[in-house]
Coordinates of C-alpha atoms and ligand atoms in Angstrom, one line a residue:
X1 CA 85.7 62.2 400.0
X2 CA 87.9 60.3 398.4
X3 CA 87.9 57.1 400.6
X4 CA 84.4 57.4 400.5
X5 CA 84.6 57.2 396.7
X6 CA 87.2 54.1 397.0
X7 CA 85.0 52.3 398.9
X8 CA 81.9 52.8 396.6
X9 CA 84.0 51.2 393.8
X10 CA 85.3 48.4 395.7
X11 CA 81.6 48.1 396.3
X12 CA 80.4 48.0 393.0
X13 CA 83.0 45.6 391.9
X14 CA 82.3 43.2 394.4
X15 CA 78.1 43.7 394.0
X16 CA 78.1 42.7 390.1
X17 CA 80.0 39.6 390.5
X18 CA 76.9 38.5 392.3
X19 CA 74.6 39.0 389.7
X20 CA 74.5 37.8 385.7
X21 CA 77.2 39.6 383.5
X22 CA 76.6 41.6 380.6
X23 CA 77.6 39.1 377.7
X24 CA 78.5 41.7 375.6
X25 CA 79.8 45.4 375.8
X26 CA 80.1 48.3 373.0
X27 CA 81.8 51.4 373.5
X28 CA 82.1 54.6 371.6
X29 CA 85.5 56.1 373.2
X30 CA 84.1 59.9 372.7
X31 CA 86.3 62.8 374.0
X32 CA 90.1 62.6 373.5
X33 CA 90.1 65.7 371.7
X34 CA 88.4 67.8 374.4
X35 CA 90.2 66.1 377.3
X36 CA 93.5 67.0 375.8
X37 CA 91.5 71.0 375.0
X38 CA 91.0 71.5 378.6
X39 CA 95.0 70.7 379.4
X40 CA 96.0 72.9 376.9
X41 CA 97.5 70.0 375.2
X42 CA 97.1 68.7 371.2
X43 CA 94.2 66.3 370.3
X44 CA 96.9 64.0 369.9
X45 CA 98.0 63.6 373.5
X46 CA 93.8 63.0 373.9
X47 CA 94.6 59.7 371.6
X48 CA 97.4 58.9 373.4
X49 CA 96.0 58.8 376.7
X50 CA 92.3 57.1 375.8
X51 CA 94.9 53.9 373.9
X52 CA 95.9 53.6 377.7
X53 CA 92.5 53.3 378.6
X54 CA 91.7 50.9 376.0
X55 CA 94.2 48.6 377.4
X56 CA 92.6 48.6 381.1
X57 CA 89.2 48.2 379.6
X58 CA 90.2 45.3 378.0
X59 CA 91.9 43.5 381.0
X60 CA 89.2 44.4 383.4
X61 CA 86.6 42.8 380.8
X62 CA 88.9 39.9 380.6
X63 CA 89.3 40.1 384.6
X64 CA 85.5 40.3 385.2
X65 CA 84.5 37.3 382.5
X66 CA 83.2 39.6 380.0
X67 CA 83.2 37.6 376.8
X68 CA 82.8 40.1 374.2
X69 CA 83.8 44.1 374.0
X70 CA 83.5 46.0 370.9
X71 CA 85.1 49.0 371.0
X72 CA 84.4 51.8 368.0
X73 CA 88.0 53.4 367.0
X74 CA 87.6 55.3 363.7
X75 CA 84.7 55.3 361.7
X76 CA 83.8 55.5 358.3
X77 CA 83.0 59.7 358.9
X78 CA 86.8 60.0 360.5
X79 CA 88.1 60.2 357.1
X80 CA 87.3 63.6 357.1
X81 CA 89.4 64.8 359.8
X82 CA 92.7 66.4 358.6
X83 CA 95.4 64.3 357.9
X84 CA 97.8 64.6 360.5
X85 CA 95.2 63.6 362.8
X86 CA 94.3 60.4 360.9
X87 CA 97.9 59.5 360.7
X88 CA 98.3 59.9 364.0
X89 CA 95.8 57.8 364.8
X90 CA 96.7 54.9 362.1
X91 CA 100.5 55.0 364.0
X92 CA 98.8 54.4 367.8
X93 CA 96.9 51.9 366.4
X94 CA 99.9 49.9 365.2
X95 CA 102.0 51.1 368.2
X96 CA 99.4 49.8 370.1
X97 CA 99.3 46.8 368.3
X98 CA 102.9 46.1 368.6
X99 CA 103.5 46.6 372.0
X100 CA 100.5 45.2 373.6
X101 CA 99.4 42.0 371.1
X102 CA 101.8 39.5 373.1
X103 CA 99.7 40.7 376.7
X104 CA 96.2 40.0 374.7
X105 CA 97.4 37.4 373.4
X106 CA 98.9 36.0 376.7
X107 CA 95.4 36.6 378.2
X108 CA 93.8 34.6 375.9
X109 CA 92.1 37.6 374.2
X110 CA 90.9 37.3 370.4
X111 CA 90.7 40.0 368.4
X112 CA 88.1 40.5 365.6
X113 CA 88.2 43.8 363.1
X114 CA 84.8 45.2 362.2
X115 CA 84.7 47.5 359.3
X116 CA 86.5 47.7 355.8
X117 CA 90.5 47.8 356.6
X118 CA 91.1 47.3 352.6
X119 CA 91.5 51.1 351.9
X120 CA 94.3 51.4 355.4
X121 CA 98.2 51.2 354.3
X122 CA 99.5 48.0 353.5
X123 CA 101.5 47.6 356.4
X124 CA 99.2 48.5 359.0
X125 CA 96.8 45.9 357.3
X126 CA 99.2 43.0 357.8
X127 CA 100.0 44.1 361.4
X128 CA 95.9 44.0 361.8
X129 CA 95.8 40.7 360.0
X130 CA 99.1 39.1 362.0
X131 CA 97.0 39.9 365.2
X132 CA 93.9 38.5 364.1
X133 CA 95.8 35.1 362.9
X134 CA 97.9 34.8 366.0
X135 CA 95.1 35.5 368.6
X136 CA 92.5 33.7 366.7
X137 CA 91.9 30.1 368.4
X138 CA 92.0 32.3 372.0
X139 CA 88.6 31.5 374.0
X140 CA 88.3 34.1 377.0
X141 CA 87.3 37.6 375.5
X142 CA 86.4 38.3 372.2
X143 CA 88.0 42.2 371.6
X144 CA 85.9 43.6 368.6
X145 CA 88.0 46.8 367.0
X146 CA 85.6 48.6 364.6
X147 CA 87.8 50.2 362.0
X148 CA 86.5 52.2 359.2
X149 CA 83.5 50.5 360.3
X150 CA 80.3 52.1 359.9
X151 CA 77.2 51.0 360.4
X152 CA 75.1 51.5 357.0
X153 CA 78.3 50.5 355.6
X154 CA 77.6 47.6 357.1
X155 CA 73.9 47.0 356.5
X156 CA 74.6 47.5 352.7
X157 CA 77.7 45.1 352.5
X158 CA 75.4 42.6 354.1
X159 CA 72.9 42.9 351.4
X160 CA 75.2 42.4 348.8
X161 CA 76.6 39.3 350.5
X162 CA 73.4 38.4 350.7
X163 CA 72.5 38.8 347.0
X164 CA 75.5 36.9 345.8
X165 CA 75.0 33.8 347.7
X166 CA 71.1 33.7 346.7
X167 CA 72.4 34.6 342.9
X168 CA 74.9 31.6 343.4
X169 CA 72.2 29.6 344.7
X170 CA 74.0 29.2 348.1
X171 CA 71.1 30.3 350.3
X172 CA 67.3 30.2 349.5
X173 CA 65.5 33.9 349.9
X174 CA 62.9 32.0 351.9
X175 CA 65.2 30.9 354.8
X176 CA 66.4 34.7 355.4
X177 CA 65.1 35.8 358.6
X178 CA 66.5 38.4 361.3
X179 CA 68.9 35.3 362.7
X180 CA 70.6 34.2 359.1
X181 CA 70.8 38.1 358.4
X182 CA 72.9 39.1 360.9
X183 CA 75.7 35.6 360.2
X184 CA 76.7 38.5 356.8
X185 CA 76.9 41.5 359.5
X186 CA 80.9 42.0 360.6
X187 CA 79.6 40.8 363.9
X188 CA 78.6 36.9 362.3
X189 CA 77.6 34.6 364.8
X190 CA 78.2 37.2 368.1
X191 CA 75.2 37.9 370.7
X192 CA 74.3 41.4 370.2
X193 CA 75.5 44.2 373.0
X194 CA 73.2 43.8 375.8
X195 CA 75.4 47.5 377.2
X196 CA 76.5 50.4 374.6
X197 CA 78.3 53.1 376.6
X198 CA 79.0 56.3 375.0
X199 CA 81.8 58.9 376.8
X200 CA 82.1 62.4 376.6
X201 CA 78.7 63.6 376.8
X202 CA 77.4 63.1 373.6
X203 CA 74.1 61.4 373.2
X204 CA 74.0 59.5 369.4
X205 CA 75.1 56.8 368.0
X206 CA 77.5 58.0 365.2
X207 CA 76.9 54.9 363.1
X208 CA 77.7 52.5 365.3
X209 CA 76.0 48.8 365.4
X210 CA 73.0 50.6 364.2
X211 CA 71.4 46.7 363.6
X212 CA 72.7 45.0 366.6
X213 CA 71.8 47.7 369.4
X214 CA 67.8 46.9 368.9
X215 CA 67.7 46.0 372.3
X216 CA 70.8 47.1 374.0
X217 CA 70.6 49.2 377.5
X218 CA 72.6 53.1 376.8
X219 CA 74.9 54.3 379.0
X220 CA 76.1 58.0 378.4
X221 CA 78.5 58.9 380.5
X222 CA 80.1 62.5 381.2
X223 CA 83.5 61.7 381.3
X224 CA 85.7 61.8 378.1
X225 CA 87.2 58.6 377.1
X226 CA 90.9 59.5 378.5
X227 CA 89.4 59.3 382.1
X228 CA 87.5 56.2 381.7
X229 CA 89.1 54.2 384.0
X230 CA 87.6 50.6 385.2
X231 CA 86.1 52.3 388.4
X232 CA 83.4 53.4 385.8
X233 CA 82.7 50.6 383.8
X234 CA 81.7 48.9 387.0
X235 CA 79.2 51.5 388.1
X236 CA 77.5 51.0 384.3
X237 CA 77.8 47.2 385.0
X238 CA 76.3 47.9 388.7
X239 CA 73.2 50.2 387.1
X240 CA 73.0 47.7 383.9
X241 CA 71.9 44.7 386.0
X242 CA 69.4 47.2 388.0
X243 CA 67.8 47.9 385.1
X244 CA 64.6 45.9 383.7
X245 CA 64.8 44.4 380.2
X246 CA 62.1 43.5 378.9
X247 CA 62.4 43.2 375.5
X248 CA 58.7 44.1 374.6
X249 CA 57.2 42.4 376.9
X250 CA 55.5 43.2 380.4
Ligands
LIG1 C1 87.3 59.9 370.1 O1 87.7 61.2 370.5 C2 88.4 59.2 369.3 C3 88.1 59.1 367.8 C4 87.0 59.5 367.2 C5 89.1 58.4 367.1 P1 87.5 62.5 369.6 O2 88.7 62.6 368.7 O3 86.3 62.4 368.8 O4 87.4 63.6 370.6 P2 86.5 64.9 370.6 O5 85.1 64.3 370.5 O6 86.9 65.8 369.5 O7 86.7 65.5 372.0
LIG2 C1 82.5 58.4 367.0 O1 83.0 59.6 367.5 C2 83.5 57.6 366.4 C3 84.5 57.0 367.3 C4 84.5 57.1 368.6 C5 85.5 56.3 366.6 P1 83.0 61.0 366.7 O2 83.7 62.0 367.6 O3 83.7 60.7 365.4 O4 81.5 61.2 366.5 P2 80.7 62.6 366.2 O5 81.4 63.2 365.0 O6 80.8 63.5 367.4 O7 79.3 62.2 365.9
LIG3 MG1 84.3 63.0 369.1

């Protein structure tokens, strides 16, 4: 059974370098909590083990020639988890950042934040913002972190942008279309996911990209994030370029 399964991935992989890559891939890690449940182990251990799947996603895009993954870590809702949790989150995230910025970095990875990281803790903001200076002239993979990011949050930030450069006379009302809209989105000048996979079961979108998925393909996926290893993301490559876009047309 297992061979059998081996060989289907090795399969896959080689199949979708054949056809046209996804540009651009969003994923909402779903399921560390209930991975770590059904061990018998604390939610945390769930975050612990889904940062090390982070880290393979992210080579394997880079491996592949995926330019852009946007990957949704705490959203604007996760404040209202208890503290301890939160906390422990906030220290993987600069753990994570610490002992793995110099590999991104190395493979020419740059790392964008989307969301509002003004209300995190001083030093876990200039650990964000030393990663985003060091890695930002790097060309291969764009690696989008959405932190505190949600996605009316967004919307409505853009709008206010928006409003202060018409008030300072910087834009004209009558050049906004859908194009010059999205430039004051967290996401600026970035092609919009053409794949959004979702782990864990769950089948919404939590307030994620809510603007920029218009048109993207969903991928809900059983697994919780902890056991997402690359094996999956190329079957959801593999069924993404079998699929038929069409984009409202026939
Ligand atoms: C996703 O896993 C990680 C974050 C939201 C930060 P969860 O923590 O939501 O895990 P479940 O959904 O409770 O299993
Ligand atoms: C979405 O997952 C947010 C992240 C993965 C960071 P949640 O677990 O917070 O979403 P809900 O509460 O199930 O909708
Ligand atoms: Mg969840």
């Amino acid at each position: 059974m297992d061979i059998f399964k081996n060989n289907n991935n090795i399969i896959f992989k080689e199949e979708i370098k054949k056809k046209e890559l996804p540009n651009h891939i969003a994923i909402i890690m779903d399921g560390n909590g209930r991975w770590a449940k059904k061990r018998f182990l604390p939610r945390t251990a769930g975050h612990r083990e889904g940062v090390k799947r982070v880290m393979d996603t992210v080579e394997e895009c880079g491996n592949l020639g995926i330019k852009y993954l946007t990957l949704y870590a705490f959203s604007t809702e996760n404040w209202s988890r208890p503290k301890d949790e939160i906390d422990y989150l906030m220290k993987l995230l600069v753990e994570f950042l610490r002992k793995k910025l110099q590999k991104i970095h190395n493979n020419n990875v740059r790392i964008n934040i989307l969301g509002d990281i003004s209300r995190l803790d001083k030093n876990i903001v200039e650990e964000i913002e030393y990663a985003i200076d060091l890695t930002k002239n790097n060309t291969k993979l764009e690696l989008n972190i959405a932190l505190n990011y949600g996605g009316r949050d967004e919307i409505l930030r853009a709008s206010k942008l928006l409003y202060e450069d018409i008030k300072n006379n910087r834009v004209s009302i009558n050049d906004i279309n859908e194009e010059e809209f999205k430039k004051y989105l967290y996401t600026g000048n970035q092609p919009d996911p053409d794949i959004l996979i979702r782990t864990s079961g769950e089948k919404r979108l939590s307030n994620f990209l809510n603007y920029q998925i218009a048109y993207t393909e969903f991928f809900f996926i059983d697994e919780n994030w902890p056991e997402f290893y690359p094996d999956k993301l190329h079957r959801v490559i593999y069924d993404f370029q079998n699929r038929n876009r069409r984009f409202g047309g026939i």
